[in-house]
């Protein structure tokens, strides 16, 4: 099962204290942001630092309420967190006193409706899916960074959410582990059909994973452009799609957009400082 997500005219404003006068001021993090994610789509999001990527994810996760606009999952307004949507953060959020399998079982306990035996079986299935069958009884401190993140992904998938929200989940990993996990994630996604929103700072990662890449602008945070990625992926993994001409073209287009946005943000900041 997967779900369609829609954000229309979404705005998010925070109250922040000025550096100089310590007065509270409104800070517009998102303004009139519109985005649709189709059921079963893999959408990646890139944008300058501080443009509001995590804010968007928090809103879809139901961890925060927007100041304006509307967010829906399959047409129903998002009013808070729900087991239909699962979040994977950059930092591994495993319970250190529980084994890999027990971490997953714990999440399933929270969902309810499953016997102990069913939970144990489900945990095994999802550890198999992320290639960690042999490590079910290891504690987090006995696992590598990449393995911990795979357990976190298995845990998020185990309660079979319709939507998987990923906030730079591979950001803390070395380049090789990161590439391997990207490939595994594509495999898992094609098997489960979950709708994925994946935030990253890495253009290559965005192009490799996304069926579409949403590029955000900063100040205010909006969707600048959404680029459909049509790459000839080789399911056997034998061909290096990252080395293809098409990949380089997409990469360069997004790089140029981000560079332009970076200049625009710098100019806005200079103007704001001049008027402060
Ligand atoms: N609770 C908050 N209170 C005040 N300002 C906030 C709050 N949360 C986020 N912001 C501000 O909103 C803007 C967007 O933050 P957000 O974390 O969504 O950006 P981001 O694109 O995910 O950043 P990065 O790429 O650096 O992780 C930033 O300027 C941030 O300082």
PDB file of N, CA, C and O in Angstrom, residues 14-27 273 276:
ATOM      1  N   UNK A  14       8.108  30.971  12.005  1.00  0.00           N
ATOM      2  CA  UNK A  14       8.608  30.770  13.376  1.00  0.00           C
ATOM      3  C   UNK A  14       8.848  32.135  14.011  1.00  0.00           C
ATOM      4  O   UNK A  14       9.122  33.113  13.309  1.00  0.00           O
ATOM      5  N   UNK A  15       8.773  32.159  15.334  1.00  0.00           N
ATOM      6  CA  UNK A  15       9.158  33.387  16.060  1.00  0.00           C
ATOM      7  C   UNK A  15      10.606  33.231  16.483  1.00  0.00           C
ATOM      8  O   UNK A  15      10.954  32.253  17.131  1.00  0.00           O
ATOM      9  N   UNK A  16      11.449  34.169  16.047  1.00  0.00           N
ATOM     10  CA  UNK A  16      12.863  34.100  16.429  1.00  0.00           C
ATOM     11  C   UNK A  16      13.295  35.418  17.073  1.00  0.00           C
ATOM     12  O   UNK A  16      12.744  36.472  16.774  1.00  0.00           O
ATOM     13  N   UNK A  17      14.298  35.323  17.946  1.00  0.00           N
ATOM     14  CA  UNK A  17      14.771  36.515  18.650  1.00  0.00           C
ATOM     15  C   UNK A  17      15.924  37.140  17.864  1.00  0.00           C
ATOM     16  O   UNK A  17      16.849  36.428  17.447  1.00  0.00           O
ATOM     17  N   UNK A  18      15.857  38.445  17.606  1.00  0.00           N
ATOM     18  CA  UNK A  18      16.912  39.141  16.861  1.00  0.00           C
ATOM     19  C   UNK A  18      18.234  39.111  17.616  1.00  0.00           C
ATOM     20  O   UNK A  18      18.242  39.178  18.839  1.00  0.00           O
ATOM     21  N   UNK A  19      19.345  39.007  16.864  1.00  0.00           N
ATOM     22  CA  UNK A  19      20.665  38.939  17.480  1.00  0.00           C
ATOM     23  C   UNK A  19      20.995  40.214  18.257  1.00  0.00           C
ATOM     24  O   UNK A  19      21.527  40.176  19.354  1.00  0.00           O
ATOM     25  N   UNK A  20      20.647  41.374  17.634  1.00  0.00           N
ATOM     26  CA  UNK A  20      21.040  42.656  18.213  1.00  0.00           C
ATOM     27  C   UNK A  20      20.101  43.110  19.331  1.00  0.00           C
ATOM     28  O   UNK A  20      20.505  43.246  20.481  1.00  0.00           O
ATOM     29  N   UNK A  21      18.798  43.289  18.936  1.00  0.00           N
ATOM     30  CA  UNK A  21      17.860  43.904  19.881  1.00  0.00           C
ATOM     31  C   UNK A  21      17.081  42.886  20.716  1.00  0.00           C
ATOM     32  O   UNK A  21      16.317  43.257  21.607  1.00  0.00           O
ATOM     33  N   UNK A  22      17.289  41.589  20.431  1.00  0.00           N
ATOM     34  CA  UNK A  22      16.632  40.500  21.193  1.00  0.00           C
ATOM     35  C   UNK A  22      15.098  40.549  21.112  1.00  0.00           C
ATOM     36  O   UNK A  22      14.406  39.953  21.916  1.00  0.00           O
ATOM     37  N   UNK A  23      14.596  41.325  20.126  1.00  0.00           N
ATOM     38  CA  UNK A  23      13.140  41.391  19.937  1.00  0.00           C
ATOM     39  C   UNK A  23      12.671  40.160  19.160  1.00  0.00           C
ATOM     40  O   UNK A  23      13.383  39.687  18.278  1.00  0.00           O
ATOM     41  N   UNK A  24      11.445  39.705  19.476  1.00  0.00           N
ATOM     42  CA  UNK A  24      10.893  38.578  18.724  1.00  0.00           C
ATOM     43  C   UNK A  24      10.435  39.052  17.354  1.00  0.00           C
ATOM     44  O   UNK A  24       9.804  40.102  17.242  1.00  0.00           O
ATOM     45  N   UNK A  25      10.803  38.280  16.321  1.00  0.00           N
ATOM     46  CA  UNK A  25      10.387  38.627  14.953  1.00  0.00           C
ATOM     47  C   UNK A  25       9.856  37.380  14.282  1.00  0.00           C
ATOM     48  O   UNK A  25      10.273  36.271  14.597  1.00  0.00           O
ATOM     49  N   UNK A  26       8.983  37.623  13.301  1.00  0.00           N
ATOM     50  CA  UNK A  26       8.492  36.483  12.519  1.00  0.00           C
ATOM     51  C   UNK A  26       9.551  36.067  11.511  1.00  0.00           C
ATOM     52  O   UNK A  26      10.158  36.927  10.871  1.00  0.00           O
ATOM     53  N   UNK A  27       9.760  34.789  11.395  1.00  0.00           N
ATOM     54  CA  UNK A  27      10.693  34.288  10.388  1.00  0.00           C
ATOM     55  C   UNK A  27       9.912  33.336   9.475  1.00  0.00           C
ATOM     56  O   UNK A  27       9.366  32.332   9.933  1.00  0.00           O
ATOM     57  N   UNK A 273      20.422  42.519   5.805  1.00  0.00           N
ATOM     58  CA  UNK A 273      21.365  43.098   6.780  1.00  0.00           C
ATOM     59  C   UNK A 273      21.436  44.615   6.588  1.00  0.00           C
ATOM     60  O   UNK A 273      21.500  45.371   7.551  1.00  0.00           O
ATOM     61  N   UNK A 276      18.500  46.154   8.196  1.00  0.00           N
ATOM     62  CA  UNK A 276      18.250  45.774   9.607  1.00  0.00           C
ATOM     63  C   UNK A 276      18.481  46.964  10.528  1.00  0.00           C
ATOM     64  O   UNK A 276      19.244  47.864  10.224  1.00  0.00           O
TER      65      UNK A 276
END
